[in-house]
Amino acid sequence: MPLQPTKRTLMRATAGALLLLAAPLSMAQAWPARPIRLVVPFPPGGLIDNMARLVGSRLSQELGQPVVIDNKPGAGGNVGAAEAARATADGYTLLMASPALTISPAIYKNLPYLPSQLAPVALLGRVPNVLLVNPASGIGKVQDLVGRAKAKPGQLNYASNGNGTSLHLSAELFKRRSETFITHVPYRGSAAAITALLSGEVDMMFDNLPSAIGQIQSGKLRALAVTTAQRSTALPDVPTLAEAGMDGFNVSAWFGVAAPAGLPAPVATRLADALQKVVQQPEVAAAMQRQGADPAFMDAASAAAALNADAAQWKQVAAFAKIQLD
């Protein structure tokens, strides 16, 4: 004869079930109980650092704890990414993520971390790359540039801010889509590359819009196209590369927040909700747009899909251009 549960046993079981249901809520309410470290894998003063400081200050207000910016530059963003990847997945160490997360696995032979050790929490915005020429070149549109490159294979060259950057790979993707041969000339940073374009040392380059917009507005450089799927709000009269005939060309210097993989779901949800509120603040959106960025919130699932698509694209481009770094 089976034993019947006693009233006391049923009460204990019910209490246990309620405790299990309450645990995630309690965890979300308890976090954060101390300051949060936001690792920025680039030096102070650049776009990703500026966005981290803008978002971090507002995130601190939303969560009620300080968000401390910790710059860990080096190896194209890999030093900072590794620092975050090794941290405990408890929500107290986060990474200000950028395209380096999707480019590095495609071009570095030995990464100091596994891509699976990091997971996106949210994507916050996108910055177009812009295709630039010197107005003195006489090139007025993308088709002019492609025509000249095809007429003089290997004689045109392009600048970048270094090997393996999103600007370097944007140009290689352009070459692949346009079926042209243009020689790469890497410089130490975007400022040096722009100087080379202004002086006529090189024929073209891709740059992040914020660092080029002053030269564009002054007429010293000509913007032929932006790399995003939609036109930039900062340059509404400049077409996209897709509009210029390169269907599906979609590249941006996105930025967002990632965390060590395995972040507890209640913490991840609360963090994503807080980030969405930050991005939706009109003054934050306006500050982003002043720097050439377009606010574009994506939750973890959508961000992961976008990053996977980016990674697949860069893997193809790296193979096409035979780019591999130690």
mmCIF file of N, CA and C in Angstrom, residues 107-187:
data_model
loop_
_atom_site.group_PDB
_atom_site.id
_atom_site.type_symbol
_atom_site.label_atom_id
_atom_site.label_comp_id
_atom_site.label_asym_id
_atom_site.label_seq_id
_atom_site.Cartn_x
_atom_site.Cartn_y
_atom_site.Cartn_z
ATOM 1 N N ILE A 107 41.473 36.289 -38.145
ATOM 2 C CA ILE A 107 42.797 36.694 -38.628
ATOM 3 C C ILE A 107 43.947 36.340 -37.698
ATOM 4 N N TYR A 108 43.662 36.065 -36.425
ATOM 5 C CA TYR A 108 44.752 35.752 -35.498
ATOM 6 C C TYR A 108 44.939 34.245 -35.386
ATOM 7 N N LYS A 109 46.185 33.826 -35.544
ATOM 8 C CA LYS A 109 46.503 32.405 -35.458
ATOM 9 C C LYS A 109 46.300 31.903 -34.035
ATOM 10 N N ASN A 110 46.711 32.700 -33.060
ATOM 11 C CA ASN A 110 46.622 32.310 -31.655
ATOM 12 C C ASN A 110 45.941 33.411 -30.854
ATOM 13 N N LEU A 111 44.703 33.180 -30.455
ATOM 14 C CA LEU A 111 43.985 34.136 -29.615
ATOM 15 C C LEU A 111 44.236 33.822 -28.146
ATOM 16 N N PRO A 112 44.321 34.857 -27.290
ATOM 17 C CA PRO A 112 44.535 34.608 -25.854
ATOM 18 C C PRO A 112 43.253 34.228 -25.112
ATOM 19 N N TYR A 113 42.182 33.986 -25.852
ATOM 20 C CA TYR A 113 40.914 33.561 -25.251
ATOM 21 C C TYR A 113 40.144 32.773 -26.297
ATOM 22 N N LEU A 114 39.131 32.054 -25.862
ATOM 23 C CA LEU A 114 38.243 31.348 -26.788
ATOM 24 C C LEU A 114 37.021 32.217 -27.047
ATOM 25 N N PRO A 115 36.600 32.380 -28.311
ATOM 26 C CA PRO A 115 35.395 33.184 -28.576
ATOM 27 C C PRO A 115 34.187 32.734 -27.777
ATOM 28 N N SER A 116 34.113 31.437 -27.487
ATOM 29 C CA SER A 116 32.966 30.910 -26.728
ATOM 30 C C SER A 116 32.975 31.358 -25.272
ATOM 31 N N GLN A 117 34.078 31.954 -24.812
ATOM 32 C CA GLN A 117 34.144 32.421 -23.421
ATOM 33 C C GLN A 117 33.403 33.738 -23.209
ATOM 34 N N LEU A 118 33.011 34.399 -24.297
ATOM 35 C CA LEU A 118 32.309 35.673 -24.203
ATOM 36 C C LEU A 118 30.965 35.579 -24.906
ATOM 37 N N ALA A 119 29.980 36.263 -24.367
ATOM 38 C CA ALA A 119 28.643 36.263 -24.964
ATOM 39 C C ALA A 119 28.086 37.680 -24.964
ATOM 40 N N PRO A 120 27.430 38.093 -26.056
ATOM 41 C CA PRO A 120 26.864 39.450 -26.083
ATOM 42 C C PRO A 120 25.689 39.580 -25.118
ATOM 43 N N VAL A 121 25.608 40.725 -24.479
ATOM 44 C CA VAL A 121 24.455 41.072 -23.644
ATOM 45 C C VAL A 121 23.497 41.944 -24.450
ATOM 46 N N ALA A 122 24.056 42.897 -25.205
ATOM 47 C CA ALA A 122 23.241 43.783 -26.031
ATOM 48 C C ALA A 122 24.154 44.529 -27.000
ATOM 49 N N LEU A 123 23.629 44.827 -28.152
ATOM 50 C CA LEU A 123 24.292 45.735 -29.085
ATOM 51 C C LEU A 123 23.623 47.094 -28.925
ATOM 52 N N LEU A 124 24.426 48.168 -28.872
ATOM 53 C CA LEU A 124 23.895 49.478 -28.515
ATOM 54 C C LEU A 124 23.843 50.468 -29.672
ATOM 55 N N GLY A 125 24.735 50.328 -30.640
ATOM 56 C CA GLY A 125 24.748 51.284 -31.736
ATOM 57 C C GLY A 125 25.709 50.877 -32.834
ATOM 58 N N ARG A 126 25.616 51.587 -33.936
ATOM 59 C CA ARG A 126 26.475 51.313 -35.086
ATOM 60 C C ARG A 126 27.078 52.618 -35.601
ATOM 61 N N VAL A 127 28.300 52.514 -36.092
ATOM 62 C CA VAL A 127 28.984 53.645 -36.719
ATOM 63 C C VAL A 127 29.368 53.220 -38.126
ATOM 64 N N PRO A 128 28.916 53.928 -39.148
ATOM 65 C CA PRO A 128 29.305 53.545 -40.505
ATOM 66 C C PRO A 128 30.787 53.762 -40.751
ATOM 67 N N ASN A 129 31.349 52.920 -41.592
ATOM 68 C CA ASN A 129 32.617 53.255 -42.220
ATOM 69 C C ASN A 129 32.274 54.011 -43.495
ATOM 70 N N VAL A 130 33.163 54.889 -43.919
ATOM 71 C CA VAL A 130 32.880 55.713 -45.090
ATOM 72 C C VAL A 130 34.047 55.600 -46.070
ATOM 73 N N LEU A 131 33.721 55.467 -47.345
ATOM 74 C CA LEU A 131 34.718 55.371 -48.407
ATOM 75 C C LEU A 131 35.114 56.786 -48.830
ATOM 76 N N LEU A 132 36.417 57.086 -48.733
ATOM 77 C CA LEU A 132 36.915 58.440 -48.938
ATOM 78 C C LEU A 132 37.915 58.519 -50.085
ATOM 79 N N VAL A 133 37.883 59.646 -50.805
ATOM 80 C CA VAL A 133 38.917 59.974 -51.788
ATOM 81 C C VAL A 133 39.273 61.445 -51.618
ATOM 82 N N ASN A 134 40.377 61.831 -52.213
ATOM 83 C CA ASN A 134 40.773 63.235 -52.250
ATOM 84 C C ASN A 134 40.024 63.907 -53.398
ATOM 85 N N PRO A 135 39.354 65.034 -53.172
ATOM 86 C CA PRO A 135 38.619 65.700 -54.262
ATOM 87 C C PRO A 135 39.491 66.002 -55.477
ATOM 88 N N ALA A 136 40.792 66.201 -55.253
ATOM 89 C CA ALA A 136 41.701 66.502 -56.367
ATOM 90 C C ALA A 136 41.851 65.323 -57.322
ATOM 91 N N SER A 137 41.423 64.123 -56.882
ATOM 92 C CA SER A 137 41.540 62.935 -57.731
ATOM 93 C C SER A 137 40.598 62.968 -58.928
ATOM 94 N N GLY A 138 39.545 63.793 -58.831
ATOM 95 C CA GLY A 138 38.549 63.825 -59.900
ATOM 96 C C GLY A 138 37.536 62.700 -59.820
ATOM 97 N N ILE A 139 37.633 61.868 -58.800
ATOM 98 C CA ILE A 139 36.680 60.762 -58.607
ATOM 99 C C ILE A 139 35.463 61.305 -57.869
ATOM 100 N N GLY A 140 34.282 61.190 -58.493
ATOM 101 C CA GLY A 140 33.086 61.759 -57.899
ATOM 102 C C GLY A 140 32.101 60.753 -57.365
ATOM 103 N N LYS A 141 32.231 59.482 -57.771
ATOM 104 C CA LYS A 141 31.316 58.452 -57.303
ATOM 105 C C LYS A 141 32.008 57.094 -57.318
ATOM 106 N N VAL A 142 31.356 56.122 -56.688
ATOM 107 C CA VAL A 142 31.953 54.792 -56.546
ATOM 108 C C VAL A 142 32.286 54.190 -57.901
ATOM 109 N N GLN A 143 31.396 54.357 -58.866
ATOM 110 C CA GLN A 143 31.625 53.772 -60.190
ATOM 111 C C GLN A 143 32.883 54.339 -60.842
ATOM 112 N N ASP A 144 33.185 55.624 -60.589
ATOM 113 C CA ASP A 144 34.415 56.223 -61.112
ATOM 114 C C ASP A 144 35.647 55.525 -60.529
ATOM 115 N N LEU A 145 35.601 55.282 -59.225
ATOM 116 C CA LEU A 145 36.726 54.638 -58.553
ATOM 117 C C LEU A 145 36.929 53.220 -59.075
ATOM 118 N N VAL A 146 35.843 52.467 -59.184
ATOM 119 C CA VAL A 146 35.940 51.089 -59.679
ATOM 120 C C VAL A 146 36.481 51.076 -61.108
ATOM 121 N N GLY A 147 35.988 51.993 -61.947
ATOM 122 C CA GLY A 147 36.456 52.069 -63.329
ATOM 123 C C GLY A 147 37.940 52.355 -63.418
ATOM 124 N N ARG A 148 38.413 53.278 -62.568
ATOM 125 C CA ARG A 148 39.832 53.628 -62.593
ATOM 126 C C ARG A 148 40.686 52.469 -62.080
ATOM 127 N N ALA A 149 40.211 51.787 -61.043
ATOM 128 C CA ALA A 149 40.958 50.651 -60.499
ATOM 129 C C ALA A 149 41.059 49.513 -61.507
ATOM 130 N N LYS A 150 39.989 49.292 -62.261
ATOM 131 C CA LYS A 150 40.019 48.222 -63.262
ATOM 132 C C LYS A 150 40.898 48.599 -64.455
ATOM 133 N N ALA A 151 40.960 49.894 -64.755
ATOM 134 C CA ALA A 151 41.803 50.339 -65.869
ATOM 135 C C ALA A 151 43.281 50.313 -65.501
ATOM 136 N N LYS A 152 43.568 50.402 -64.173
ATOM 137 C CA LYS A 152 44.960 50.415 -63.704
ATOM 138 C C LYS A 152 45.145 49.404 -62.579
ATOM 139 N N PRO A 153 45.012 48.109 -62.871
ATOM 140 C CA PRO A 153 45.107 47.105 -61.796
ATOM 141 C C PRO A 153 46.441 47.152 -61.067
ATOM 142 N N GLY A 154 46.378 47.264 -59.751
ATOM 143 C CA GLY A 154 47.568 47.288 -58.922
ATOM 144 C C GLY A 154 48.249 48.630 -58.808
ATOM 145 N N GLN A 155 47.805 49.615 -59.575
ATOM 146 C CA GLN A 155 48.459 50.926 -59.549
ATOM 147 C C GLN A 155 47.827 51.867 -58.516
ATOM 148 N N LEU A 156 46.575 51.634 -58.163
ATOM 149 C CA LEU A 156 45.932 52.416 -57.107
ATOM 150 C C LEU A 156 46.261 51.780 -55.755
ATOM 151 N N ASN A 157 46.267 52.598 -54.711
ATOM 152 C CA ASN A 157 46.502 52.060 -53.378
ATOM 153 C C ASN A 157 45.517 52.663 -52.384
ATOM 154 N N TYR A 158 45.383 51.976 -51.267
ATOM 155 C CA TYR A 158 44.473 52.474 -50.230
ATOM 156 C C TYR A 158 45.167 52.431 -48.876
ATOM 157 N N ALA A 159 44.831 53.396 -48.037
ATOM 158 C CA ALA A 159 45.371 53.464 -46.679
ATOM 159 C C ALA A 159 44.422 52.777 -45.706
ATOM 160 N N SER A 160 44.989 52.308 -44.597
ATOM 161 C CA SER A 160 44.168 51.828 -43.482
ATOM 162 C C SER A 160 44.847 52.224 -42.188
ATOM 163 N N ASN A 161 44.162 52.020 -41.086
ATOM 164 C CA ASN A 161 44.730 52.341 -39.772
ATOM 165 C C ASN A 161 45.490 51.164 -39.180
ATOM 166 N N GLY A 162 45.833 50.181 -40.010
ATOM 167 C CA GLY A 162 46.624 49.046 -39.546
ATOM 168 C C GLY A 162 46.099 47.723 -40.064
ATOM 169 N N ASN A 163 46.950 46.722 -40.028
ATOM 170 C CA ASN A 163 46.562 45.388 -40.487
ATOM 171 C C ASN A 163 45.519 44.766 -39.561
ATOM 172 N N GLY A 164 44.509 44.162 -40.175
ATOM 173 C CA GLY A 164 43.524 43.411 -39.409
ATOM 174 C C GLY A 164 42.425 44.226 -38.779
ATOM 175 N N THR A 165 42.341 45.513 -39.073
ATOM 176 C CA THR A 165 41.278 46.353 -38.517
ATOM 177 C C THR A 165 40.027 46.265 -39.390
ATOM 178 N N SER A 166 38.930 46.805 -38.879
ATOM 179 C CA SER A 166 37.693 46.793 -39.665
ATOM 180 C C SER A 166 37.836 47.645 -40.921
ATOM 181 N N LEU A 167 38.692 48.681 -40.858
ATOM 182 C CA LEU A 167 38.902 49.528 -42.038
ATOM 183 C C LEU A 167 39.691 48.776 -43.108
ATOM 184 N N HIS A 168 40.694 48.034 -42.687
ATOM 185 C CA HIS A 168 41.460 47.191 -43.608
ATOM 186 C C HIS A 168 40.536 46.169 -44.271
ATOM 187 N N LEU A 169 39.753 45.473 -43.460
ATOM 188 C CA LEU A 169 38.893 44.427 -44.014
ATOM 189 C C LEU A 169 37.740 44.996 -44.839
ATOM 190 N N SER A 170 37.284 46.205 -44.507
ATOM 191 C CA SER A 170 36.251 46.854 -45.330
ATOM 192 C C SER A 170 36.772 47.076 -46.745
ATOM 193 N N ALA A 171 38.021 47.521 -46.848
ATOM 194 C CA ALA A 171 38.613 47.754 -48.166
ATOM 195 C C ALA A 171 38.802 46.443 -48.925
ATOM 196 N N GLU A 172 39.193 45.395 -48.219
ATOM 197 C CA GLU A 172 39.367 44.105 -48.885
ATOM 198 C C GLU A 172 38.021 43.540 -49.352
ATOM 199 N N LEU A 173 36.976 43.786 -48.562
ATOM 200 C CA LEU A 173 35.640 43.376 -48.992
ATOM 201 C C LEU A 173 35.221 44.164 -50.228
ATOM 202 N N PHE A 174 35.543 45.451 -50.256
ATOM 203 C CA PHE A 174 35.270 46.291 -51.423
ATOM 204 C C PHE A 174 35.982 45.734 -52.655
ATOM 205 N N LYS A 175 37.252 45.373 -52.509
ATOM 206 C CA LYS A 175 38.006 44.801 -53.621
ATOM 207 C C LYS A 175 37.367 43.503 -54.110
ATOM 208 N N ARG A 176 36.934 42.691 -53.151
ATOM 209 C CA ARG A 176 36.316 41.412 -53.532
ATOM 210 C C ARG A 176 35.020 41.629 -54.299
ATOM 211 N N ARG A 177 34.188 42.549 -53.801
ATOM 212 C CA ARG A 177 32.894 42.784 -54.443
ATOM 213 C C ARG A 177 33.051 43.492 -55.795
ATOM 214 N N SER A 178 34.046 44.374 -55.917
ATOM 215 C CA SER A 178 34.216 45.141 -57.151
ATOM 216 C C SER A 178 35.147 44.444 -58.152
ATOM 217 N N GLU A 179 35.760 43.344 -57.688
ATOM 218 C CA GLU A 179 36.697 42.581 -58.534
ATOM 219 C C GLU A 179 37.827 43.482 -59.035
ATOM 220 N N THR A 180 38.427 44.200 -58.084
ATOM 221 C CA THR A 180 39.543 45.092 -58.405
ATOM 222 C C THR A 180 40.775 44.694 -57.609
ATOM 223 N N PHE A 181 41.924 45.137 -58.061
ATOM 224 C CA PHE A 181 43.182 44.907 -57.360
ATOM 225 C C PHE A 181 43.750 46.264 -56.962
ATOM 226 N N ILE A 182 43.680 46.578 -55.663
ATOM 227 C CA ILE A 182 44.163 47.848 -55.118
ATOM 228 C C ILE A 182 45.115 47.520 -53.984
ATOM 229 N N THR A 183 46.268 48.164 -53.959
ATOM 230 C CA THR A 183 47.330 47.819 -53.016
ATOM 231 C C THR A 183 47.087 48.437 -51.643
ATOM 232 N N HIS A 184 47.308 47.637 -50.606
ATOM 233 C CA HIS A 184 47.109 48.074 -49.231
ATOM 234 C C HIS A 184 48.364 48.749 -48.687
ATOM 235 N N VAL A 185 48.188 49.924 -48.065
ATOM 236 C CA VAL A 185 49.280 50.629 -47.380
ATOM 237 C C VAL A 185 48.831 50.886 -45.942
ATOM 238 N N PRO A 186 49.268 50.065 -44.985
ATOM 239 C CA PRO A 186 48.841 50.266 -43.591
ATOM 240 C C PRO A 186 49.609 51.397 -42.913
ATOM 241 N N TYR A 187 48.904 52.178 -42.089
ATOM 242 C CA TYR A 187 49.522 53.255 -41.312
ATOM 243 C C TYR A 187 49.274 52.987 -39.833
#
